[in-house]
Short mmCIF file of C-alpha atoms in Angstrom, two decimals:
data_model
loop_
_atom_site.label_atom_id
_atom_site.label_comp_id
_atom_site.label_asym_id
_atom_site.label_seq_id
_atom_site.Cartn_x
_atom_site.Cartn_y
_atom_site.Cartn_z
CA MET A 1 101.95 114.98 134.30
CA SER A 2 104.64 115.52 131.67
CA GLU A 3 104.16 117.45 128.48
CA ARG A 4 104.35 115.18 125.49
CA GLY A 5 103.76 117.34 122.48
CA GLY A 6 101.79 119.97 120.65
CA LEU A 7 100.33 120.95 117.33
CA LEU A 8 101.98 123.60 115.15
CA PHE A 9 99.11 125.21 113.25
CA LEU A 10 100.16 126.95 110.02
CA ARG A 11 97.99 129.46 108.16
CA ALA A 12 99.43 130.74 104.89
CA ALA A 13 99.76 134.53 104.90
CA THR A 14 101.16 134.51 101.35
CA SER A 15 101.43 131.95 98.59
CA VAL A 16 103.71 129.07 99.61
CA HIS A 17 105.98 126.92 97.46
CA ALA A 18 107.23 123.79 99.21
CA GLY A 19 108.58 122.20 96.07
CA ALA A 20 109.03 118.60 95.02
CA GLY A 21 111.76 119.40 92.49
CA PRO A 22 111.67 119.58 88.67
CA SER A 23 108.90 117.77 86.80
CA VAL A 24 108.39 116.55 83.25
CA GLY A 25 104.70 117.50 83.38
CA ALA A 26 102.93 120.75 82.51
CA VAL A 27 103.99 122.23 85.87
CA ASP A 28 107.78 122.58 86.01
CA LEU A 29 107.95 123.03 89.81
CA PRO A 30 105.09 121.15 91.49
CA LEU A 31 104.22 121.12 95.17
CA GLN A 32 105.07 118.32 97.57
CA ARG A 33 102.13 115.92 97.76
CA GLU A 34 101.22 112.84 99.75
CA ARG A 35 101.62 109.69 97.70
CA HIS A 36 98.38 108.02 98.86
CA THR A 37 95.98 111.00 98.84
CA GLY A 38 97.54 113.43 96.38
CA TRP A 39 96.93 116.24 98.90
CA PRO A 40 99.55 119.01 99.19
CA MET A 41 101.79 118.80 102.26
CA ILE A 42 105.10 120.18 103.56
CA GLN A 43 107.74 117.62 104.44
CA ALA A 44 108.91 117.50 108.05
CA SER A 45 112.45 118.49 107.09
CA GLY A 46 111.14 121.79 105.69
CA VAL A 47 109.08 122.55 108.81
CA LYS A 48 111.96 121.64 111.13
CA GLY A 49 114.42 123.70 109.09
CA ALA A 50 112.10 126.72 109.25
CA LEU A 51 111.78 126.34 113.03
CA ARG A 52 115.55 125.98 113.41
CA ASP A 53 116.17 129.13 111.35
CA LEU A 54 113.60 131.01 113.44
CA HIS A 55 115.28 129.82 116.64
CA ARG A 56 118.67 131.07 115.45
CA GLN A 57 117.17 134.49 114.80
CA HIS A 58 115.58 134.38 118.26
CA LEU A 59 118.94 133.77 119.95
CA VAL A 60 120.59 136.57 117.94
CA ALA A 61 117.77 138.93 118.93
CA LYS A 62 118.31 138.03 122.60
CA LYS A 63 122.06 138.69 122.11
CA GLU A 64 122.86 135.13 123.13
CA ALA A 65 124.70 134.60 119.83
CA ASN A 66 126.59 136.80 117.40
CA GLY A 67 125.20 135.86 114.01
CA GLN A 68 123.52 132.81 112.54
CA GLY A 69 126.62 130.61 112.54
CA GLU A 70 127.24 131.01 116.25
CA ALA A 71 123.53 130.56 116.95
CA ASP A 72 123.54 127.29 115.04
CA ASP A 73 126.18 125.93 117.44
CA HIS A 74 124.31 127.18 120.50
CA GLU A 75 123.52 124.49 123.07
CA GLU A 76 119.78 125.30 122.95
CA VAL A 77 119.55 124.90 119.17
CA GLN A 78 121.53 121.67 119.20
CA ARG A 79 119.51 120.26 122.08
CA ILE A 80 116.20 120.92 120.30
CA TYR A 81 117.04 120.42 116.62
CA GLY A 82 120.27 118.41 116.69
CA SER A 83 123.79 119.13 115.49
CA ARG A 84 124.55 119.75 111.84
CA HIS A 85 128.14 118.54 112.27
CA THR A 86 127.70 115.28 114.22
CA GLU A 87 125.28 112.40 114.45
CA LYS A 88 123.66 113.85 117.56
CA PRO A 89 119.89 114.09 116.97
CA GLY A 90 117.62 116.74 118.42
CA ALA A 91 114.98 116.06 121.07
CA LEU A 92 112.14 117.69 119.11
CA ALA A 93 110.32 115.37 116.70
CA VAL A 94 108.63 117.29 113.87
CA SER A 95 106.10 115.63 111.58
CA ASP A 96 105.00 116.54 108.07
CA ALA A 97 102.62 119.50 107.83
CA ARG A 98 99.30 117.97 106.87
CA LEU A 99 96.41 119.66 105.09
CA LEU A 100 93.42 120.61 107.25
CA ALA A 101 91.44 123.03 105.07
CA LEU A 102 91.77 124.65 101.66
CA PRO A 103 90.55 128.09 100.61
CA VAL A 104 88.19 127.62 97.66
CA ARG A 105 86.47 130.28 95.60
CA SER A 106 82.80 130.89 96.26
CA ALA A 107 80.30 132.60 93.95
CA ALA A 108 78.94 134.34 97.06
CA GLY A 109 80.95 135.31 100.13
CA VAL A 110 84.33 135.38 98.31
CA PHE A 111 85.83 132.12 99.65
CA ALA A 112 85.25 129.15 101.94
CA TRP A 113 87.58 126.94 103.96
CA ALA A 114 86.83 123.42 102.72
CA THR A 115 87.68 120.33 104.74
CA CYS A 116 86.46 116.72 104.71
CA PRO A 117 85.89 113.78 107.10
CA ALA A 118 89.21 112.14 106.16
CA ALA A 119 91.22 115.26 107.01
CA VAL A 120 89.30 115.79 110.27
CA GLY A 121 89.67 112.16 111.29
CA ARG A 122 93.41 112.33 110.80
CA LEU A 123 93.55 115.56 112.81
CA ALA A 124 91.85 113.77 115.72
CA GLU A 125 94.44 110.96 115.55
CA ASP A 126 97.31 113.45 115.46
CA LEU A 127 95.90 115.35 118.44
CA ALA A 128 95.90 112.09 120.38
CA LEU A 129 99.48 111.37 119.27
CA ALA A 130 100.56 114.75 120.68
CA GLY A 131 98.68 114.21 123.96
CA LEU A 132 95.84 116.57 123.01
CA GLU A 133 93.04 114.02 122.68
CA THR A 134 90.91 115.84 125.26
CA GLU A 135 90.78 119.02 123.15
CA THR A 136 87.40 118.38 121.52
CA PRO A 137 85.43 115.46 120.03
CA LEU A 138 86.62 116.03 116.47
CA GLU A 139 84.74 113.26 114.75
CA PHE A 140 82.40 113.00 111.80
CA ARG A 141 80.42 109.80 112.39
CA ASP A 142 79.33 109.86 108.75
CA ALA A 143 80.15 111.89 105.66
CA PRO A 144 78.24 114.40 103.55
CA GLU A 145 76.73 112.94 100.42
CA GLY A 146 78.04 113.94 97.03
CA GLY A 147 76.62 117.32 96.09
CA VAL A 148 76.28 118.39 99.75
CA ALA A 149 78.36 120.75 101.89
CA TRP A 150 77.99 120.74 105.67
CA VAL A 151 78.08 124.11 107.44
CA PRO A 152 77.41 125.15 111.05
CA ASP A 153 74.29 127.11 110.04
CA PRO A 154 73.17 127.56 106.40
CA ALA A 155 71.33 130.79 107.21
CA ALA A 156 74.42 132.36 108.83
CA THR A 157 76.97 131.61 106.11
CA PRO A 158 77.94 134.19 103.48
CA PHE A 159 77.58 131.51 100.76
CA ALA A 160 73.84 130.99 101.00
CA ALA A 161 71.50 132.48 98.44
CA VAL A 162 67.93 132.44 99.77
CA THR A 163 64.98 132.74 97.39
CA GLU A 164 61.43 132.64 98.72
CA GLY A 165 62.65 131.09 101.94
CA ARG A 166 64.65 128.36 100.20
CA VAL A 167 68.46 128.11 100.30
CA ARG A 168 69.81 127.59 96.78
CA PRO A 169 72.98 125.50 96.16
CA ALA A 170 76.26 127.32 96.74
CA LEU A 171 78.96 127.34 94.06
CA PHE A 172 82.49 126.43 95.27
CA GLU A 173 85.04 126.43 92.45
CA GLU A 174 83.12 124.45 89.77
CA LEU A 175 80.96 122.44 92.19
CA ALA A 176 77.37 123.38 93.06
CA LEU A 177 76.72 122.04 96.57
CA ARG A 178 73.60 122.03 98.67
CA LEU A 179 74.21 123.51 102.14
CA GLU A 180 73.09 121.45 105.12
CA ALA A 181 73.43 122.15 108.84
CA SER A 182 75.93 119.96 110.70
CA GLU A 183 76.55 119.93 114.44
CA ALA A 184 79.95 118.28 113.93
CA THR A 185 81.03 121.02 111.51
CA GLY A 186 79.90 123.65 114.02
CA LYS A 187 81.96 122.06 116.81
CA LEU A 188 85.01 121.87 114.58
CA ALA A 189 84.61 125.50 113.47
CA GLU A 190 84.28 126.66 117.09
CA TRP A 191 87.42 124.71 118.10
CA MET A 192 89.38 126.14 115.17
CA ALA A 193 88.22 129.68 115.95
CA THR A 194 89.19 129.59 119.63
CA ARG A 195 92.25 127.30 119.66
CA LEU A 196 93.83 128.00 116.28
CA PHE A 197 92.71 131.55 115.45
CA GLY A 198 92.55 132.90 119.01
CA LEU A 199 89.02 134.27 118.64
CA GLU A 200 86.48 134.68 121.42
CA SER A 201 84.26 131.69 122.13
CA GLY A 202 80.72 131.77 120.82
CA LYS A 203 81.03 135.12 119.05
CA PRO A 204 81.65 134.87 115.30
CA ALA A 205 83.40 138.03 114.19
CA GLY A 206 85.29 139.39 111.25
CA PHE A 207 85.89 138.26 107.69
CA PHE A 208 88.39 135.51 108.58
CA ASP A 209 86.37 133.42 111.02
CA PRO A 210 86.01 129.66 110.43
CA ARG A 211 82.62 129.72 112.16
CA ARG A 212 81.34 131.64 109.13
CA ARG A 213 83.52 130.13 106.41
CA LEU A 214 84.11 126.45 107.20
CA VAL A 215 82.41 123.88 104.96
CA ALA A 216 82.82 120.10 105.06
CA VAL A 217 82.57 118.29 101.75
CA ASP A 218 82.94 114.62 100.88
CA ASP A 219 86.47 113.23 100.57
CA ASP A 220 86.35 113.00 96.77
CA ALA A 221 85.30 116.64 96.37
CA PHE A 222 88.09 117.70 98.74
CA THR A 223 90.63 115.73 96.70
CA LEU A 224 89.37 117.47 93.55
CA PHE A 225 89.92 120.85 95.25
CA ALA A 226 93.40 119.71 96.32
CA TRP A 227 94.36 119.29 92.66
CA THR A 228 92.45 122.16 91.02
CA ALA A 229 92.42 124.97 93.61
CA MET A 230 96.18 125.59 93.69
CA GLU A 231 97.85 128.72 92.34
CA ILE A 232 99.78 128.37 89.10
CA ALA A 233 102.40 131.05 88.43
CA THR A 234 104.50 131.51 85.30
CA ARG A 235 107.88 133.15 85.89
CA VAL A 236 110.92 134.27 83.90
CA ALA A 237 114.39 135.54 84.73
CA LEU A 238 115.48 138.69 82.88
CA ASP A 239 118.91 139.57 81.58
CA PRO A 240 119.93 142.64 83.65
CA ALA A 241 121.43 144.46 80.67
CA SER A 242 118.94 143.82 77.86
CA LYS A 243 115.86 143.28 80.05
CA THR A 244 114.96 140.32 77.86
CA VAL A 245 114.18 136.80 79.03
CA ALA A 246 117.35 134.96 80.03
CA GLN A 247 115.70 131.93 81.62
CA GLY A 248 112.20 130.57 81.40
CA PRO A 249 109.35 130.74 81.22
CA PHE A 250 108.79 128.12 83.92
CA VAL A 251 105.57 127.20 85.67
CA GLU A 252 105.38 126.94 89.46
CA GLU A 253 102.63 125.51 91.66
CA LEU A 254 101.86 127.21 94.97
CA LEU A 255 99.60 126.78 97.98
CA PRO A 256 97.21 129.76 97.98
CA PRO A 257 97.06 132.22 100.87
CA GLU A 258 94.77 131.07 103.73
CA THR A 259 95.65 127.39 103.27
CA LEU A 260 95.47 125.74 106.72
CA LEU A 261 97.94 123.02 107.72
CA TYR A 262 99.28 121.57 110.95
CA SER A 263 102.37 119.68 112.06
CA PRO A 264 102.40 117.44 115.16
CA LEU A 265 105.38 118.10 117.46
CA LEU A 266 106.67 115.63 120.06
CA ASP A 267 109.01 116.39 122.97
CA LEU A 268 111.19 113.25 123.07
CA GLU A 269 112.68 114.34 126.40
CA SER A 270 109.30 113.62 127.98
CA ARG A 271 109.45 109.91 127.12
CA PRO A 272 109.80 107.51 130.07
CA GLY A 273 113.48 107.09 130.89
CA ALA A 274 114.62 110.03 128.74
CA ALA A 275 117.12 112.43 130.25
CA SER A 276 115.80 115.97 130.70
CA GLY A 277 117.82 118.65 128.98
CA GLY A 278 116.89 121.49 131.31
CA ALA A 279 114.30 123.10 133.53
CA SER A 280 112.11 124.32 130.66
CA SER A 281 110.47 122.08 128.10
CA LEU A 282 111.40 122.11 124.45
CA LEU A 283 108.00 123.53 123.52
CA ASP A 284 108.48 126.45 125.94
CA GLU A 285 111.56 127.41 123.96
CA VAL A 286 109.88 126.90 120.58
CA ALA A 287 106.97 129.07 121.75
CA ALA A 288 109.40 131.80 122.89
CA ALA A 289 111.05 131.83 119.45
CA LEU A 290 107.66 132.09 117.73
CA GLY A 291 106.72 134.97 120.02
CA THR A 292 109.88 136.89 119.12
CA ALA A 293 108.99 136.54 115.43
CA LYS A 294 105.38 137.64 116.07
CA HIS A 295 104.32 134.11 115.09
CA LEU A 296 105.49 134.43 111.49
CA LEU A 297 107.38 131.49 110.01
CA GLN A 298 108.96 131.40 106.55
CA VAL A 299 108.54 127.98 104.90
CA GLY A 300 109.59 126.76 101.47
CA GLY A 301 111.21 128.64 98.61
CA ASP A 302 110.99 132.08 96.98
CA GLU A 303 111.53 134.00 100.24
CA THR A 304 113.01 137.02 98.44
CA ILE A 305 109.85 137.48 96.35
CA GLY A 306 107.55 137.32 99.35
CA LYS A 307 106.49 133.69 99.31
CA GLY A 308 106.24 131.21 102.16
CA TRP A 309 105.14 133.41 105.04
CA MET A 310 102.88 131.51 107.43
CA ARG A 311 101.17 132.49 110.68
CA ALA A 312 102.14 129.89 113.26
CA THR A 313 100.24 128.98 116.43
CA LEU A 314 101.50 126.37 118.89
CA VAL A 315 98.66 124.43 120.54
CA ARG A 316 99.88 122.78 123.74
CA GLY A 317 98.54 120.06 125.98
CA LYS A 318 99.30 117.69 128.84
CA HIS A 319 99.53 113.91 128.93
#
């Protein structure tokens, strides 16, 4: 059995700006978004560039290269990510980082991770693409009705307000949604907790546990959140002498902390007839680089003002 791929799970530790360039709208620097859904995403080139930069730092830390320039020409980096100076491609295929769940404000319980059947269905397809189709039956056979949010257990969520034995609707952003129990949402939350967050099976614990905070809403409500639940920051650049505004103000759109995305990774060396580049797989080497960085990956712009830090987990499988 040869390893075909994996899933790079990304959890925003800070606000993230993966920008689409200048805009003529109210937001000067909008986020990258999918054309057909309007959901925020991070283009594959940004994810691959972040992994390449991390790998260079990894080689410098191991003293296998003196500085970033020498690391960029290292055989391992060029084998995985390709050469910057020739047409030689790398053997690691990186896909766009797709949205899995959004943090949305809650009137009770602080925040929820909202997902929807469309996002979960695409996750299942991407798991199969990466050779991880046996992970779990991630499938919603139907969808929650408008005005309903599916949760693993309404009585165990921090969003429920119970009056005289009745669970009142929960308020997420501007939507009041009735909480209903869903076995499929419970299975998804358990899979996320154990495989993506590294938590112990069957034992919900701590503030940041999807088994307590995951809600599934209908696709239209999720799309509304994808447009309205982003961070909007207004910034200026000051003149160093006068301390007055030299540039700006300009308005920037950011993914909020705790946004959950994933990027499918494929090891092209594992294809039938492909030449192997070494004894270890590409994903072994990517995992080693992530371990050196304590699983922190910097993605997008504004690094020097603390933006773009994401917790990265590599989910592996066999095919």
